[in-house]
Amino acid sequence: KNEVEQSPQNLTAQEGEFITINCSYSVGISALHWLQQHPGGGIVSLFMLSSGKKKHGRLIATINIQEKHSSLHITASHPRDSAVYICAVGGGADGLTFGKGTHLIIQP
Amino acid sequence: AAGVIQSPRHLIKEKRETATLKCYPIPRHDTVYWYQQGPGQDPQFLISFYEKMQSDKGSIPDRFSAQQFSDYHSELNMSSLELGDSALYFCASSSQGEKLFFGSGTQLSVL
């Protein structure tokens, strides 16, 4: 079973700061997902990565397959970015293995 | 654009009762996943279906069963409910292993 570790578990930052959330996993994977979960529970898929780097707006996700590591970056953070960010690995017909999430709070 | 639809949004049951949760994936998505997220916990994979056939099983109790129908909607059936079954149940769908789309979840409370 893949072990997924996220850091930090909790992060509080000021509006405008550059945010980095890290994810490491133990077993080689076909894909890694970054998810965002807001209070109330809804989950939104931000990125699915199998190699390299993806960018969407102020969000950037990178993955290093050899090092089994991925990072999610948020530039010019805003209070509306406050959420739980979850790294999940796996995919295809198999279910995902989730990390415990990073609770991010962006203060105005 | 159509999203993943789950029903009901909220469900309250008593111990030993039965519950049925429904998931309607995005049209033309071939894979459906069910996840359980307990209070303060990370989501746990329960079961998945690919083209209406069960494709993988996770930590799904024997009291739970699921199926996918000809119209691709899926149902999670939960019997002999226990207090510990209280959780948020998510359904997600994808097409050919690509990006996942999640439903809003069904919040099940077992009293």
PDB file of C-alpha atoms in Angstrom, chain A:
ATOM      1  CA  LYS A   1       0.000   0.000   0.000  1.00  0.00           C
ATOM      2  CA  ASN A   2       1.311   3.392  -0.920  1.00  0.00           C
ATOM      3  CA  GLU A   3       2.152   5.692   1.964  1.00  0.00           C
ATOM      4  CA  VAL A   4       1.414   9.343   1.242  1.00  0.00           C
ATOM      5  CA  GLU A   5       2.967  12.003   3.439  1.00  0.00           C
ATOM      6  CA  GLN A   6       2.074  15.671   3.225  1.00  0.00           C
ATOM      7  CA  SER A   7       3.742  18.638   4.824  1.00  0.00           C
ATOM      8  CA  PRO A   8       3.022  20.876   6.495  1.00  0.00           C
ATOM      9  CA  GLN A   9      -0.161  19.615   8.153  1.00  0.00           C
ATOM     10  CA  ASN A  10      -1.212  23.163   9.014  1.00  0.00           C
ATOM     11  CA  LEU A  11      -0.140  26.420   7.432  1.00  0.00           C
ATOM     12  CA  THR A  12      -1.200  29.958   8.225  1.00  0.00           C
ATOM     13  CA  ALA A  13       0.102  32.740   6.002  1.00  0.00           C
ATOM     14  CA  GLN A  14      -0.598  36.351   5.126  1.00  0.00           C
ATOM     15  CA  GLU A  15      -2.379  37.372   1.974  1.00  0.00           C
ATOM     16  CA  GLY A  16       0.060  37.683  -0.903  1.00  0.00           C
ATOM     17  CA  GLU A  17       2.561  35.139   0.364  1.00  0.00           C
ATOM     18  CA  PHE A  18       3.934  32.338  -1.798  1.00  0.00           C
ATOM     19  CA  ILE A  19       2.700  28.999  -0.508  1.00  0.00           C
ATOM     20  CA  THR A  20       4.308  25.578  -0.959  1.00  0.00           C
ATOM     21  CA  ILE A  21       2.755  22.279   0.066  1.00  0.00           C
ATOM     22  CA  ASN A  22       4.758  19.077  -0.293  1.00  0.00           C
ATOM     23  CA  CYS A  23       3.775  15.493  -0.899  1.00  0.00           C
ATOM     24  CA  SER A  24       5.910  12.352  -0.812  1.00  0.00           C
ATOM     25  CA  TYR A  25       4.844   8.823  -1.587  1.00  0.00           C
ATOM     26  CA  SER A  26       6.472   5.457  -1.121  1.00  0.00           C
ATOM     27  CA  VAL A  27       5.600   3.435  -4.211  1.00  0.00           C
ATOM     28  CA  GLY A  28       5.902   4.368  -7.867  1.00  0.00           C
ATOM     29  CA  ILE A  29       2.647   5.614  -9.318  1.00  0.00           C
ATOM     30  CA  SER A  30       0.888   6.277 -12.594  1.00  0.00           C
ATOM     31  CA  ALA A  31      -0.581   9.601 -11.494  1.00  0.00           C
ATOM     32  CA  LEU A  32      -0.731  12.041  -8.621  1.00  0.00           C
ATOM     33  CA  HIS A  33      -3.691  14.284  -7.879  1.00  0.00           C
ATOM     34  CA  TRP A  34      -3.880  17.541  -6.005  1.00  0.00           C
ATOM     35  CA  LEU A  35      -7.329  18.152  -4.563  1.00  0.00           C
ATOM     36  CA  GLN A  36      -8.895  21.053  -2.734  1.00  0.00           C
ATOM     37  CA  GLN A  37     -11.533  20.533  -0.073  1.00  0.00           C
ATOM     38  CA  HIS A  38     -13.465  23.476   1.327  1.00  0.00           C
ATOM     39  CA  PRO A  39     -15.338  23.558   4.648  1.00  0.00           C
ATOM     40  CA  GLY A  40     -18.591  21.717   4.021  1.00  0.00           C
ATOM     41  CA  GLY A  41     -16.749  18.931   2.297  1.00  0.00           C
ATOM     42  CA  GLY A  42     -16.839  19.474  -1.459  1.00  0.00           C
ATOM     43  CA  ILE A  43     -13.717  18.214  -3.225  1.00  0.00           C
ATOM     44  CA  VAL A  44     -12.365  19.815  -6.357  1.00  0.00           C
ATOM     45  CA  SER A  45      -9.639  18.253  -8.439  1.00  0.00           C
ATOM     46  CA  LEU A  46      -6.920  20.834  -9.100  1.00  0.00           C
ATOM     47  CA  PHE A  47      -4.337  18.842 -11.017  1.00  0.00           C
ATOM     48  CA  MET A  48      -3.538  15.383 -12.212  1.00  0.00           C
ATOM     49  CA  LEU A  49       0.178  14.880 -12.846  1.00  0.00           C
ATOM     50  CA  SER A  50       2.228  12.050 -14.210  1.00  0.00           C
ATOM     51  CA  SER A  51       5.375  14.056 -14.949  1.00  0.00           C
ATOM     52  CA  GLY A  52       6.787  17.553 -15.057  1.00  0.00           C
ATOM     53  CA  LYS A  53       4.803  20.608 -14.172  1.00  0.00           C
ATOM     54  CA  LYS A  54       1.321  22.048 -14.647  1.00  0.00           C
ATOM     55  CA  LYS A  55       0.033  25.567 -14.115  1.00  0.00           C
ATOM     56  CA  HIS A  56      -3.478  26.873 -13.729  1.00  0.00           C
ATOM     57  CA  GLY A  57      -3.910  30.497 -12.789  1.00  0.00           C
ATOM     58  CA  ARG A  58      -2.022  31.102  -9.545  1.00  0.00           C
ATOM     59  CA  LEU A  59      -1.542  27.396  -8.907  1.00  0.00           C
ATOM     60  CA  ILE A  60       1.492  25.414  -9.989  1.00  0.00           C
ATOM     61  CA  ALA A  61       2.063  21.714  -9.421  1.00  0.00           C
ATOM     62  CA  THR A  62       5.291  19.846 -10.000  1.00  0.00           C
ATOM     63  CA  ILE A  63       6.244  16.218  -9.691  1.00  0.00           C
ATOM     64  CA  ASN A  64       9.584  14.403  -9.551  1.00  0.00           C
ATOM     65  CA  ILE A  65       8.922  10.769 -10.366  1.00  0.00           C
ATOM     66  CA  GLN A  66      12.433   9.603  -9.433  1.00  0.00           C
ATOM     67  CA  GLU A  67      12.258  11.231  -6.003  1.00  0.00           C
ATOM     68  CA  LYS A  68       8.576  10.307  -5.500  1.00  0.00           C
ATOM     69  CA  HIS A  69       7.779  13.865  -4.559  1.00  0.00           C
ATOM     70  CA  SER A  70       5.348  16.543  -5.648  1.00  0.00           C
ATOM     71  CA  SER A  71       4.780  20.148  -4.675  1.00  0.00           C
ATOM     72  CA  LEU A  72       1.801  22.446  -4.969  1.00  0.00           C
ATOM     73  CA  HIS A  73       2.564  26.157  -5.099  1.00  0.00           C
ATOM     74  CA  ILE A  74       0.156  29.051  -4.723  1.00  0.00           C
ATOM     75  CA  THR A  75       1.381  32.448  -5.851  1.00  0.00           C
ATOM     76  CA  ALA A  76      -0.087  35.718  -4.519  1.00  0.00           C
ATOM     77  CA  SER A  77      -2.202  33.815  -2.003  1.00  0.00           C
ATOM     78  CA  HIS A  78      -5.658  35.101  -1.155  1.00  0.00           C
ATOM     79  CA  PRO A  79      -8.051  34.389   1.724  1.00  0.00           C
ATOM     80  CA  ARG A  80     -10.315  32.473  -0.673  1.00  0.00           C
ATOM     81  CA  ASP A  81      -7.449  29.963  -1.081  1.00  0.00           C
ATOM     82  CA  SER A  82      -8.084  28.871   2.514  1.00  0.00           C
ATOM     83  CA  ALA A  83      -8.986  25.189   2.322  1.00  0.00           C
ATOM     84  CA  VAL A  84      -7.600  21.729   2.871  1.00  0.00           C
ATOM     85  CA  TYR A  85      -5.249  20.646   0.100  1.00  0.00           C
ATOM     86  CA  ILE A  86      -4.971  16.917  -0.375  1.00  0.00           C
ATOM     87  CA  CYS A  87      -2.409  14.926  -2.309  1.00  0.00           C
ATOM     88  CA  ALA A  88      -3.664  11.595  -3.630  1.00  0.00           C
ATOM     89  CA  VAL A  89      -1.833   8.951  -5.630  1.00  0.00           C
ATOM     90  CA  GLY A  90      -2.960   6.135  -7.854  1.00  0.00           C
ATOM     91  CA  GLY A  91      -5.635   6.196 -10.478  1.00  0.00           C
ATOM     92  CA  GLY A  92      -6.877   4.207 -13.411  1.00  0.00           C
ATOM     93  CA  ALA A  93      -9.226   1.486 -12.209  1.00  0.00           C
ATOM     94  CA  ASP A  94      -7.669   1.516  -8.736  1.00  0.00           C
ATOM     95  CA  GLY A  95      -8.759   3.830  -6.014  1.00  0.00           C
ATOM     96  CA  LEU A  96      -6.667   6.688  -4.826  1.00  0.00           C
ATOM     97  CA  THR A  97      -4.613   6.709  -1.643  1.00  0.00           C
ATOM     98  CA  PHE A  98      -4.999  10.049   0.057  1.00  0.00           C
ATOM     99  CA  GLY A  99      -2.620  12.058   2.179  1.00  0.00           C
ATOM    100  CA  LYS A 100      -3.918  13.545   5.409  1.00  0.00           C
ATOM    101  CA  GLY A 101      -4.209  16.983   3.863  1.00  0.00           C
ATOM    102  CA  THR A 102      -2.742  20.391   4.576  1.00  0.00           C
ATOM    103  CA  HIS A 103      -5.000  22.866   6.312  1.00  0.00           C
ATOM    104  CA  LEU A 104      -4.204  26.255   4.764  1.00  0.00           C
ATOM    105  CA  ILE A 105      -5.429  29.541   6.205  1.00  0.00           C
ATOM    106  CA  ILE A 106      -4.653  32.782   4.398  1.00  0.00           C
ATOM    107  CA  GLN A 107      -5.207  35.796   6.577  1.00  0.00           C
ATOM    108  CA  PRO A 108      -6.112  39.196   5.065  1.00  0.00           C
TER     109      PRO A 108
END
